[in-house]
Each structure stands twice: as structure tokens, then as C-alpha cells.
Coordinates of C-alpha atoms in Angstrom, one line a residue:
Chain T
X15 CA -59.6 -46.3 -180.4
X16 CA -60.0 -43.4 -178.1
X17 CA -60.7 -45.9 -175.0
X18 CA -57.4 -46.8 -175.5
X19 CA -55.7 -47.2 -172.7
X20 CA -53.1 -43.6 -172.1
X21 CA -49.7 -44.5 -172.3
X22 CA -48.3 -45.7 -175.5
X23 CA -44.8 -44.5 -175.8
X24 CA -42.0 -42.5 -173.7
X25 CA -39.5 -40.2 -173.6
X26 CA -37.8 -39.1 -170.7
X27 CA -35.4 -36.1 -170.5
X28 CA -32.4 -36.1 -168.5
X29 CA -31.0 -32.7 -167.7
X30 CA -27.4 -33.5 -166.5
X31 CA -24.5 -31.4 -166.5
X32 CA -21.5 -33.0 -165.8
X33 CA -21.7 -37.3 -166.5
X34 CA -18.6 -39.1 -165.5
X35 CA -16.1 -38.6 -167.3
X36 CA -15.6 -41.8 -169.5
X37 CA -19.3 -43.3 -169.8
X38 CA -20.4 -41.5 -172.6
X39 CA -18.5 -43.8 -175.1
X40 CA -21.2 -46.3 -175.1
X41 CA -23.7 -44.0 -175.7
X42 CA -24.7 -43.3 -179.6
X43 CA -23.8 -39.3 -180.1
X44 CA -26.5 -37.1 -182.0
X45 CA -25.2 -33.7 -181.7
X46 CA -22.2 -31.5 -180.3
X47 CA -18.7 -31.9 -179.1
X48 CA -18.1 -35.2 -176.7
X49 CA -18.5 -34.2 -173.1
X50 CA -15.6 -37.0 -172.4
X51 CA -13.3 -34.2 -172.9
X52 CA -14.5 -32.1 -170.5
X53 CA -12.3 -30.5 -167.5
X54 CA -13.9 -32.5 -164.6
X55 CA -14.2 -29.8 -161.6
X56 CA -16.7 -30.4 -158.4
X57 CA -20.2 -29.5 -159.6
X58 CA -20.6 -27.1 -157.4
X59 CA -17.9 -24.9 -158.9
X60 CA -19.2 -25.5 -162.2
X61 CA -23.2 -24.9 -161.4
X62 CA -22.0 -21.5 -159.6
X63 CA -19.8 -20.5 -162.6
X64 CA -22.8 -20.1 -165.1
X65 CA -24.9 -18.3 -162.8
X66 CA -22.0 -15.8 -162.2
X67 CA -20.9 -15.5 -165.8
X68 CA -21.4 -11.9 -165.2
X69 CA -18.0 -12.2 -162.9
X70 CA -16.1 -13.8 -165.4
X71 CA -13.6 -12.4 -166.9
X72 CA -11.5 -15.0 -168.6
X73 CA -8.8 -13.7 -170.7
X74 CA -8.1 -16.0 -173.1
X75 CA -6.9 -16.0 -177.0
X76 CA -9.7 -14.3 -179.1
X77 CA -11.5 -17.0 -180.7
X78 CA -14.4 -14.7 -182.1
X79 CA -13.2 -15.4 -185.5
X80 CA -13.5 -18.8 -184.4
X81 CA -15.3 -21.3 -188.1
X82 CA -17.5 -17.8 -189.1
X83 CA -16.7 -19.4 -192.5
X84 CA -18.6 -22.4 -191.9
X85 CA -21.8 -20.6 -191.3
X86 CA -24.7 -20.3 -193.2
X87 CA -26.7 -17.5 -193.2
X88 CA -30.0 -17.8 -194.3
X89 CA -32.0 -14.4 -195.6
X90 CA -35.0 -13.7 -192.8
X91 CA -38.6 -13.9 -194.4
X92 CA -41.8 -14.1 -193.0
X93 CA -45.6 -13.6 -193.8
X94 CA -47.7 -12.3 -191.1
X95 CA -51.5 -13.8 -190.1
X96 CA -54.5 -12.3 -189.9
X97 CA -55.6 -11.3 -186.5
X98 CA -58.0 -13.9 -186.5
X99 CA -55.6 -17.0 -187.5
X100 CA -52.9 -16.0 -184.8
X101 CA -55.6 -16.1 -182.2
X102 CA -56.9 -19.8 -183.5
X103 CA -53.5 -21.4 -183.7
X104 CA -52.3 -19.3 -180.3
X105 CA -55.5 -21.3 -178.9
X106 CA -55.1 -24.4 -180.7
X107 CA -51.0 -24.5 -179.6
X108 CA -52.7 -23.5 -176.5
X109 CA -54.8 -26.3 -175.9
X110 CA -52.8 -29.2 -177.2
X111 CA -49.8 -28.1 -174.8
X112 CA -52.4 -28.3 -171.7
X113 CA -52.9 -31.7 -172.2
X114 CA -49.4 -32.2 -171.6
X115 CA -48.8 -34.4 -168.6
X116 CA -45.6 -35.5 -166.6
X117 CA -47.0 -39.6 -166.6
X118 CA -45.1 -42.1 -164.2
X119 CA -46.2 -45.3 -166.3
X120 CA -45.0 -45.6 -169.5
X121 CA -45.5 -47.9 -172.1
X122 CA -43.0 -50.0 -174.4
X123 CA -44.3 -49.2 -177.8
X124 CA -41.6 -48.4 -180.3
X125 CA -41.8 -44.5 -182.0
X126 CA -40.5 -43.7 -185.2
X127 CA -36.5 -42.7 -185.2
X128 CA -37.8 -39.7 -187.6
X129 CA -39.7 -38.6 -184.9
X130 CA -36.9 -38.4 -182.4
X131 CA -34.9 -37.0 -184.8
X132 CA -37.2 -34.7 -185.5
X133 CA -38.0 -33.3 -182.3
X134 CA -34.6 -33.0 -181.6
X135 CA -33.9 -30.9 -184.9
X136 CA -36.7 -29.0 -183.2
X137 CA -34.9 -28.3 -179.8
X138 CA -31.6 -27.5 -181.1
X139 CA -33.8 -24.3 -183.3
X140 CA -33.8 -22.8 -179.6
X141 CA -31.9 -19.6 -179.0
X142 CA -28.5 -19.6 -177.3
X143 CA -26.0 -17.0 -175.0
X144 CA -23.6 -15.9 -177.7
X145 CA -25.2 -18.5 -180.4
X146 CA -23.3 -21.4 -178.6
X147 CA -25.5 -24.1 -179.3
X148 CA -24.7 -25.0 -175.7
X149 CA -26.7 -28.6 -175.6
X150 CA -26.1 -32.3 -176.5
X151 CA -28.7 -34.6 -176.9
X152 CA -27.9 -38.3 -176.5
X153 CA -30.9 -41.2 -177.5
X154 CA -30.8 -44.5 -176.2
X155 CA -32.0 -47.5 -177.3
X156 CA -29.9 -50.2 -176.2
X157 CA -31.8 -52.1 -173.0
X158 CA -28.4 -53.0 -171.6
X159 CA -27.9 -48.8 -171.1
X160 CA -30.8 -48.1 -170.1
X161 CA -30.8 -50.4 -167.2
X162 CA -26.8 -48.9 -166.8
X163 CA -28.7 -45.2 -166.7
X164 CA -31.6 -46.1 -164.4
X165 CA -29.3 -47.7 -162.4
X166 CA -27.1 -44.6 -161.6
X167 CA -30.0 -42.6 -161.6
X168 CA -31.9 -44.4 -158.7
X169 CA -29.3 -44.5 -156.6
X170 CA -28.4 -40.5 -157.1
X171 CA -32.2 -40.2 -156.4
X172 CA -32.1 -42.6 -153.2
X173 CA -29.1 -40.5 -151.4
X174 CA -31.2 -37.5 -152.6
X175 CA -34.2 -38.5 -150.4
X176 CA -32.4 -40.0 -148.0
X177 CA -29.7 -37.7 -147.1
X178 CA -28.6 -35.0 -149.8
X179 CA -31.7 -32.7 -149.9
X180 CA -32.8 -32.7 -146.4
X181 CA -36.1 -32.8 -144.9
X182 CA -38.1 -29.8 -146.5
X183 CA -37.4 -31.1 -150.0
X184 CA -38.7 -34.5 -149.2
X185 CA -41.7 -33.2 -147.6
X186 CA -42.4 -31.2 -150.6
X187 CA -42.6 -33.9 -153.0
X188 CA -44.5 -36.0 -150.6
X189 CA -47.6 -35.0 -152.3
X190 CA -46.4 -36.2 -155.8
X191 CA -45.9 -39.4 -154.2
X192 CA -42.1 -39.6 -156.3
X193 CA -39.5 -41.9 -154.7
X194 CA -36.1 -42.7 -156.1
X195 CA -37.2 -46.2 -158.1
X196 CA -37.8 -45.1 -161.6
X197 CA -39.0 -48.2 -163.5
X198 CA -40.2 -46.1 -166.9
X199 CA -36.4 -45.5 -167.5
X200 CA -36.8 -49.5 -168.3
X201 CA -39.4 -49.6 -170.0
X202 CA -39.8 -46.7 -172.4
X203 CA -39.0 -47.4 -176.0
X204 CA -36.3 -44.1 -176.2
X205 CA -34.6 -42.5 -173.4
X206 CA -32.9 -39.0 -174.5
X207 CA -30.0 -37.3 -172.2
X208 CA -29.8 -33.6 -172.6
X209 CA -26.3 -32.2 -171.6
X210 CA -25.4 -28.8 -170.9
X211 CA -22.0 -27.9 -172.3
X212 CA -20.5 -25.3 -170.0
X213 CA -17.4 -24.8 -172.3
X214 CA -16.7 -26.0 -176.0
X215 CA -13.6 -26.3 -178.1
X216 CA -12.6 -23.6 -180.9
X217 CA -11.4 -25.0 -183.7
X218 CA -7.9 -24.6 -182.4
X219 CA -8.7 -26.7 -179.4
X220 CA -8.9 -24.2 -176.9
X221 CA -11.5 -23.7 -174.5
X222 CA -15.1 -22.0 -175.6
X223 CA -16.6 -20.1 -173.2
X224 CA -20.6 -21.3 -173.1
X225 CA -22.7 -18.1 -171.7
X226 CA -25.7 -19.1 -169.9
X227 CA -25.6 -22.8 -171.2
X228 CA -27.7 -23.7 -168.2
X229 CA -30.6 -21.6 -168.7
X230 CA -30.3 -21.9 -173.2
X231 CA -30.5 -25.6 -172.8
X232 CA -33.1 -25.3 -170.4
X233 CA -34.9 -23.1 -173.6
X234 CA -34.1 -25.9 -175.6
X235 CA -36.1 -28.9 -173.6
X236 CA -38.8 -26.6 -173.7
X237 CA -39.1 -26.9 -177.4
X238 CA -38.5 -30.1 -177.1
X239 CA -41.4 -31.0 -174.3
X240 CA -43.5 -28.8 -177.0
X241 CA -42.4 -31.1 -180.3
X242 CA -43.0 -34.4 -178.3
X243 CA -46.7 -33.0 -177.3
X244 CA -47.3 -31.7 -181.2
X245 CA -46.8 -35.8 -181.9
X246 CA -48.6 -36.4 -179.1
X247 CA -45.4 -38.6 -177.4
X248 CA -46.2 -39.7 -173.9
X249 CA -43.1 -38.4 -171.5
X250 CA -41.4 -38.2 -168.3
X251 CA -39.6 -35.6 -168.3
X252 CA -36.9 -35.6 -165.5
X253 CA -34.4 -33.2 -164.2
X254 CA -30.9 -34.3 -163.1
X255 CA -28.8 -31.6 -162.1
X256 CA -25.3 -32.9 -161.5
X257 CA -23.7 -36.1 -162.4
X258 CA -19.9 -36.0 -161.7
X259 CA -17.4 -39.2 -160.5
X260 CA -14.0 -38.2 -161.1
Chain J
X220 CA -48.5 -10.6 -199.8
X221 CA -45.7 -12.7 -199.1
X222 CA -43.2 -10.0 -200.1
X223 CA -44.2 -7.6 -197.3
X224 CA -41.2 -6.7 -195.3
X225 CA -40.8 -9.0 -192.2
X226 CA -40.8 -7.9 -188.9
X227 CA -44.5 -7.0 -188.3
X228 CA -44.9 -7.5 -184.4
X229 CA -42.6 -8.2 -181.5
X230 CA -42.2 -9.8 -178.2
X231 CA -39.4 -8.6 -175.8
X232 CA -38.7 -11.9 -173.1
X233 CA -36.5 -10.8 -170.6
X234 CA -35.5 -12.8 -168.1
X235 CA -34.9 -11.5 -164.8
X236 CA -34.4 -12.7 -161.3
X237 CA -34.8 -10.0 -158.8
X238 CA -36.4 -7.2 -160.0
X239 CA -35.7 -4.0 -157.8
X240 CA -38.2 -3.9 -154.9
X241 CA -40.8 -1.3 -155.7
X242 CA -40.7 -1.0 -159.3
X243 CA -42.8 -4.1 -160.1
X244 CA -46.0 -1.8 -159.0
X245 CA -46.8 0.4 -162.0
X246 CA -46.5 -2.8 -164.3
X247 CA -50.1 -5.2 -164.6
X248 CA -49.4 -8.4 -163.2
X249 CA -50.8 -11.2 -165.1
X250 CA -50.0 -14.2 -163.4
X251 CA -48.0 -15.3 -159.6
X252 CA -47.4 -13.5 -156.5
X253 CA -46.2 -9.6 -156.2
X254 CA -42.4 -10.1 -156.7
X255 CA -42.2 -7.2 -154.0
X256 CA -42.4 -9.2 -151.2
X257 CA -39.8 -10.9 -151.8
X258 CA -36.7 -10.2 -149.7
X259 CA -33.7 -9.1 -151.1
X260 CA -30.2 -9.9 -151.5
X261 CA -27.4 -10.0 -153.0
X262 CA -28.0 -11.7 -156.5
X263 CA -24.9 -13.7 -156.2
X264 CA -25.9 -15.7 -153.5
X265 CA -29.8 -15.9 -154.8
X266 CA -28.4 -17.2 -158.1
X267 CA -26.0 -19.0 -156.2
X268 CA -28.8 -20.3 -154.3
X269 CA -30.9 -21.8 -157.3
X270 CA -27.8 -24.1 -158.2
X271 CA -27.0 -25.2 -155.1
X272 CA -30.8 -27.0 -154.2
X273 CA -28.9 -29.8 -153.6
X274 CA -27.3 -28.9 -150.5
X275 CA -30.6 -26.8 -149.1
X276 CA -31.5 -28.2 -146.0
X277 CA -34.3 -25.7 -144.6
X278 CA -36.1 -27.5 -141.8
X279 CA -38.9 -24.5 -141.9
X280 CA -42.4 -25.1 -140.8
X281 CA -44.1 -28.6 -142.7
X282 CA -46.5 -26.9 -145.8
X283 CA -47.2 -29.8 -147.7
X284 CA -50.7 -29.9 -146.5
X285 CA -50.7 -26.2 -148.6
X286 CA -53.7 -25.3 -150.9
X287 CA -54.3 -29.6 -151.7
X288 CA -57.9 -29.0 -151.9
X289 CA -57.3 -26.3 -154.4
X290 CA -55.7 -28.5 -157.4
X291 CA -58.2 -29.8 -159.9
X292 CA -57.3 -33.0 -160.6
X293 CA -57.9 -33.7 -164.5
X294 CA -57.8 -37.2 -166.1
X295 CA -55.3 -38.3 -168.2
X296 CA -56.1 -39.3 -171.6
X297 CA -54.4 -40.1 -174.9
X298 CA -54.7 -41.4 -178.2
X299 CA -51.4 -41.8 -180.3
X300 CA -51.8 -40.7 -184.0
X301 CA -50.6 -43.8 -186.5
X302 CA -47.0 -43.5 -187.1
X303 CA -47.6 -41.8 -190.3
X304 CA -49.6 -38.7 -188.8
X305 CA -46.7 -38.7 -186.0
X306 CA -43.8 -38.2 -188.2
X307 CA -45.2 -35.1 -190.3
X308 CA -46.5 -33.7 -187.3
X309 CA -43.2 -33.4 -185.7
X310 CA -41.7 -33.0 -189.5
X311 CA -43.5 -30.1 -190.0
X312 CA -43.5 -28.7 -186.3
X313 CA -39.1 -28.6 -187.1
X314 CA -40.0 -26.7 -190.6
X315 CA -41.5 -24.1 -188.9
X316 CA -39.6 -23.6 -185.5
X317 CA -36.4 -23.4 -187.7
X318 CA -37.6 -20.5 -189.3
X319 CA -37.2 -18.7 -185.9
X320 CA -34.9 -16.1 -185.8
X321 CA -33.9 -13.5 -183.1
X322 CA -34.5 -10.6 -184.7
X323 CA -33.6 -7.0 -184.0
X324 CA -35.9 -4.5 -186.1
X325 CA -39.1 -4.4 -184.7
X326 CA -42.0 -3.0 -186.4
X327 CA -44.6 -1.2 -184.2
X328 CA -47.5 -3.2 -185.2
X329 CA -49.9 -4.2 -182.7
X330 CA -50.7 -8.1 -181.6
X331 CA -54.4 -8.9 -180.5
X332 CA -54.2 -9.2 -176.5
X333 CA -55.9 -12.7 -177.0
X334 CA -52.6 -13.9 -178.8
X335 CA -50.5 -13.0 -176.1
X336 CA -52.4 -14.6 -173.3
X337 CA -53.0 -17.8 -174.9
X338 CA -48.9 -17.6 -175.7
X339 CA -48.4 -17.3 -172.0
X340 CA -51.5 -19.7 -170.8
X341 CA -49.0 -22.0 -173.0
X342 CA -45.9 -21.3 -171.2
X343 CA -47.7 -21.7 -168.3
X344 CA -48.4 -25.3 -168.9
X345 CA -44.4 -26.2 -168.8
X346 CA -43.7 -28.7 -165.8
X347 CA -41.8 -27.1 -163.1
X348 CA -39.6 -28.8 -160.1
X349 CA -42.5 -30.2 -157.8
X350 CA -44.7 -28.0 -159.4
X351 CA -44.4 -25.2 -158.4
X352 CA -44.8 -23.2 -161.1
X353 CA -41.9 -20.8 -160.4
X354 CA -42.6 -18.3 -162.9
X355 CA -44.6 -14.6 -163.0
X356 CA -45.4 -12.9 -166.8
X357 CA -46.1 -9.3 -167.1
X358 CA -47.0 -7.7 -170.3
X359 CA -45.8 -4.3 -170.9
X360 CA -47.8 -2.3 -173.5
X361 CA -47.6 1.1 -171.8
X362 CA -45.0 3.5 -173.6
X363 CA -43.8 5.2 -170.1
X364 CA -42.7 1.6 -168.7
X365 CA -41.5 0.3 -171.8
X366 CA -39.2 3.8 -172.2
X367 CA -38.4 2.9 -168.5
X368 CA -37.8 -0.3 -168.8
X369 CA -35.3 0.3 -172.1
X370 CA -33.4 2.6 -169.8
X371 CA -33.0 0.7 -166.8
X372 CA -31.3 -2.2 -169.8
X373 CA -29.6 -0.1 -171.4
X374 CA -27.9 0.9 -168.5
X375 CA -26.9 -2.2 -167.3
X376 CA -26.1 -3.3 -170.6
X377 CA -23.4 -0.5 -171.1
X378 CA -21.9 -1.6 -168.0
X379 CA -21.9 -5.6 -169.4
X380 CA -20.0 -4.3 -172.3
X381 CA -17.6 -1.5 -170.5
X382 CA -16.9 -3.4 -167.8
X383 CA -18.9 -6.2 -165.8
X384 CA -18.6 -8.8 -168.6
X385 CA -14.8 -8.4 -169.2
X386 CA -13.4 -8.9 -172.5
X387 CA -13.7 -12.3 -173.7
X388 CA -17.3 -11.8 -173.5
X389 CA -17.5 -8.7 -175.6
X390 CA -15.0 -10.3 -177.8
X391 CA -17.0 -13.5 -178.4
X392 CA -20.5 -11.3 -179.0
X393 CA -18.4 -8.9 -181.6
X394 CA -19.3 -11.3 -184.3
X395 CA -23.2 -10.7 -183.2
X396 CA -22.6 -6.7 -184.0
X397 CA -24.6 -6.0 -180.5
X398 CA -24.6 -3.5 -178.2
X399 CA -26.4 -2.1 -175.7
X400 CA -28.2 -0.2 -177.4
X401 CA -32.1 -2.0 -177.3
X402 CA -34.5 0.3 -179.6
X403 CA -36.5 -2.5 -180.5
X404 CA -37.7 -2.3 -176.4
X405 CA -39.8 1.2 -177.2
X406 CA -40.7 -0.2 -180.8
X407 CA -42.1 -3.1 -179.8
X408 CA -45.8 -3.0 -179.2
X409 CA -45.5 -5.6 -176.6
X410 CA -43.2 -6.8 -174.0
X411 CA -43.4 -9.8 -172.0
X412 CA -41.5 -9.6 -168.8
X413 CA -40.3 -13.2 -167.6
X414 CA -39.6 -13.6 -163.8
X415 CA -38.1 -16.4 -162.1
X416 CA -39.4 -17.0 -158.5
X417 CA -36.7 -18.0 -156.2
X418 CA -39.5 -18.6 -153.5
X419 CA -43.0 -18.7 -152.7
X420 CA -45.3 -17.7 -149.9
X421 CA -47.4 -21.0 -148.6
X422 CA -50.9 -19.7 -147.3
X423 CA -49.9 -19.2 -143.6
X424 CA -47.5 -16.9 -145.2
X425 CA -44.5 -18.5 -144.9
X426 CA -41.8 -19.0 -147.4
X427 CA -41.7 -21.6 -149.5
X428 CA -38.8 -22.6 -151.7
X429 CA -39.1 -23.5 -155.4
X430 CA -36.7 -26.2 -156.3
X431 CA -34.9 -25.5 -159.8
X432 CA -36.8 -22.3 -160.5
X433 CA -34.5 -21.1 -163.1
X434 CA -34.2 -24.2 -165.0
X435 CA -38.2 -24.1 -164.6
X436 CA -39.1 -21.1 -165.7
X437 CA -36.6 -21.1 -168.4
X438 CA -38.5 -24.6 -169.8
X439 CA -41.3 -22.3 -170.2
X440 CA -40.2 -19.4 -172.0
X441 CA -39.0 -22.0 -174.5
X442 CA -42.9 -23.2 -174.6
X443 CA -43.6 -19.3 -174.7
X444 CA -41.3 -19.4 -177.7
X445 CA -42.7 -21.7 -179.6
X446 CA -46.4 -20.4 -179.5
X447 CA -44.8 -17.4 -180.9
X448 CA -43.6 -18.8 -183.7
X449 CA -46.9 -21.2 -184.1
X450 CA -48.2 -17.8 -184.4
X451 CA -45.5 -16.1 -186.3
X452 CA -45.3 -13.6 -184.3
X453 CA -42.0 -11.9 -184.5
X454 CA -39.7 -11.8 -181.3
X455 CA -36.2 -10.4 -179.8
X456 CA -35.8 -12.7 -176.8
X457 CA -33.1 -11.0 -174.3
X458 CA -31.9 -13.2 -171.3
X459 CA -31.5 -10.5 -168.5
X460 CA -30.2 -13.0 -165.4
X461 CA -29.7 -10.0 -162.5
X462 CA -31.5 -6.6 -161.2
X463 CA -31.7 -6.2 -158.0
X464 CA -31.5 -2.2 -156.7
X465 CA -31.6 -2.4 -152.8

């Protein structure tokens, strides 16, 4: 049992901000507002925007009132330690999350939807700007998508090394022997996209401003790396900036 | 037991870029390279910077070869845990991050120092854009600093709220009841300082640029915040994106 060999099942994380506009539809939904309807802008526009929400003053209608009714406030408890069992679980958390790695092969063995579910409960815990909840996380299942997904992605990552990034960033990776063909997106059992909302809809359709979606989403996949290693899940995490066909 | 009043211990995670040149020296460093050699400028076009990797083409001197023989190379192994075990693990891991709140009122109680390393050593083991670890903690325990530190935020808080922000943003926080007012920062027997490192220095000394630091480093603090809350240890995370005094 333990001479198993290592890979047995895979997730890999897609951090994308903007996907073309209409593909989403054949993708199964798990959480937050479709990114279909989404104002497509060139990404560079929109990557700037959330690391200059301190600029922005958009004066809108006042949405703060915005389904306060439909939230449920839960009374804060908690029960503190003792010294000595915050320093054995702060170990043991420790020393499970170091055995964390970012593997390249990955097997096809199925994993429990509860346990996706469940680590994806556990990402969207993560704190957001303003409480926005500024994350969607899509699972995929369907081979047919998968290949559609890997497909897109390789050749994004081809004009990446060949052209888009230059020569420093390609001599930097050299030593992680990456290239753009990225066969696990295949064969893992469970692909799941994480997409940053940079805007939401109030409830009276107008536009939601989503304050530091980039880096709360980013919070969120941390969680989520940590949930997949407490079920000791085998993933490739990867990190797509910017997806956008108009 | 259980009906002591909550909020026994804190952690402060601030999140800032560019720290002002000079200050960083009166803090204890725990991890990464002095932040004061860094050279600075304006934080629009550092931030800018971090979101537009894409289009970074610097064709500076070739360090791939850098500190190789350093890395300890550690063997991958696994063993999956029968679906059973991996369902209540991550069942159970949701329970408990969902009891996470960001709380405001924090009690003066002290953590053991053990607790907080091992909650960083844990952040430290989040996956970073070709690894390069973009990230520097510094733990604050010194009443001076902290007081300093609360002023220096306070201050530029004020100026979020007054002015910088504009007033959508303090509209759609009014539901949050903040202000800039941060006591728990002096209360708080502990603050962990979170800085995101735009570059590097190779060994020859040159610079060396760190591909999606902020997404990166904000992976980790959500690893950090989970170890907190494996520990229960009580926290007010703050997401401070800009300082930078020329």
C-alpha cells in the first residue's frame, strides 16, 4: 500500500479572469453569477483596474442596501486550545501541507463528488474586499471539455513561450523543464476553473463593484490547495491569467 | 469552558507591496530578502507591473543557472486514503474553516511563538509562479512598532475613506460599519506583516523578476489562514495593497 505508486487523482486549478464570452454555457456552474454576462474589455484594462481600485471612483446608484435581507448572520463562538494543542496541530497542519507538491503526471482515478464539493465549500469560507464573494469555481467532468480546455490552454501557453513573454521568462522556467503541452488536463479525473469576478450584478441588475477580486480569489485557491492536501488529492495547480476572445 | 468569551488571540495580515524604504529595519525579519533594497517607484506602475507579466520582455543577464545546487530535491510520495477517510477529511476540514470569521475585538492574549512559525513555515509551502517564493513574513510583537505601525494605517485609511477611495467604495463598506479606525493593531499580541516581492536579487546581485507575485503570495496567506484557524487562533486579516513613502 504505501509502495504505491504517487499519483492517484488530480485536480488542476485554473486561475482565469476573463474566458470568452459565450463558452461557459457548456460548462456545469457550482457557484456565483455567470461570467457570460460580463462587459468584455481588453484584459489589460481590466487586470490594471483591480490593482488601481484605489483610483476608482465610480459613481454609480448606491447599492449598499443591495439583498442585506438575505443574509444570515451567524453569532461568533469559539473555544480556545491549550498552548500545547495549538502547537501540535500548527505542526501537524504544518507538516501535511509540506508534502504538498505541484506533480506533472497525474493519474485517472475517479474522486468522490463530495470531496470536490467539499473542498470547494472550503475555498469559498475565504475572506473577501467588501465581502464580495468575488470567485466562481467551475468542475469539469465531461472528457469532450476537457480536451475543449486543454486545447485552448496549450495553445495560449505555446504563443506564451514562443512569443508573448519574451526571453527572460522562458529562460526562467527552463529549470522546471514546463512547456506548453499539458497532457494531465486529459487525464485527470476533475478539472476545476476558478474565475475572478471583477464586477457582479445587484439585485437590480446594475453593476457590483468587486474590490480586490484578484488578490481574495487568490486567498481562496489557497484554501483550496490546503483542502485538496488535507484529503491528500494529487494536483496541478495552474495559473492562467487572462483568457479574452471578443 | 466553552462559554468563555471568544476572541482570545489575534493575527493582523496585512498585505503590503512596497513598504517605505527604511522603515522595514527596526522590524525582525523572518523570512526573504531586506525589502530595502528594493528600488522604488511609483506603486501604480509596480502594481501595474505585477499584472502586466505578460507583456514583460526583460532581456537582462541569463540567471537560470542561480543557486541550482542549493535546492534539495525531496521525493515524491503518496498514499490516497480509501474514499471513505477522504470524504470526512475534507467534510470536516469545511466544518471548521467555515467557522472563520474576521473579527474585530482582539483580546491581548499571548500565542506561543512556536504557533506562529509553524503557521508561516505553512504559508511558506504555497506554490509560487516558477517558484520563486515571492513572499517575506515579519512578526510584529514589539508595542513601539505595532503603535507605529497602527498609525502609519490609520492614516492612510482615513485618506481611503475621505478621499482616495471615492464614494462608492465607502458606500458599499457602510454595511461593514468600518472605519479607519484599527485598535485591534495595538491589542493584538501579534502581527504578521505580509509582503509581496515584486523582484528578487539572483546571487551576482542582479534583479530578478518574480512572475505573478501578488497572486503568489496571496495563495499563501490563504494557506497562512487556514493554519490559523486549524489552530483556532483568532485573526483580523487587513489587505493593505500600497505604501510606498519616497
Amino acid at each position: 500500500m504505501f509502495l504505491l505508486t504517487p499519483v492517484l487523482a488530480a485536480v488542476a486549478c485554473i486561475l482565469i479572469v476573463w474566458l470568452f464570452k459565450n463558452a461557459g454555457r457548456s460548462i456545469e456552474r457550482r457557484k456565483g453569477e455567470p461570467t457570460g454576462r460580463t462587459e468584455a474589455r481588453p484584459w489589460m484594462d481590466e487586470d490594471f483596474k483591480d490593482s488601481t481600485d484605489l483610483c476608482q471612483v465610480e459613481e454609480d446608484a448606491d447599492e449598499s442596501q443591495e439583498s442585506e435581507e438575505n443574509v444570515e448572520h451567524i453569532a461568533f463562538s469559539h473555544t480556545r486550545y491549550p498552548e500545547k494543542e495549538m502547537v501540535k496541530r500548527s505542526q501537524e497542519f504544518y507538516e501535511l501541507l509540506n508534502k504538498r507538491r505541484s506533480i506533472r503526471f497525474i493519474s485517472n482515478e475517479q474522486i468522490p463528488m463530495e470531496v470536490i464539493d467539499n473542498v470547494i465549500r472550503a475555498a469559498g469560507t475565504a475572506p473577501s474586499g467588501a465581502h464580495t464573494e468575488p470567485w466562481t469555481f467551475v468542475v469539469v467532468k465531461d472528457p469532450d471539455t476537457k480536451r475543449k480546455i486543454r486545447e485552448i490552454i496549450e495553445e495560449e501557453e505555446e504563443i506564451n513561450y514562443l512569443k508573448r513573454m519574451g526571453h527572460r521568462w522562458v529562460t526562467d522556467l527552463k529549470k522546471l523543464r514546463t512547456n506548453w503541452i499539458k497532457e494531465y488536463l486529459d487525464t485527470a479525473p476533475v478539472l476545476i476553473l476558478i474565475f475572478k469576478q471583477v464586477h457582479g450584478f445587484a439585485a437590480n441588475g446594475q453593476r457590483k463593484v468587486h474590490y480586490y477580486s484578484e488578490i481574495s480569489v487568490s486567498i481562496a485557491c489557497g484554501i483550496l490547495l490546503a483542502a485538496l492536501q488535507i484529503a491528500k488529492i494529487v494536483l496541478k495547480e495552474l495559473a492562467f491569467i487572462t483568457f479574452l476572445i471578443l
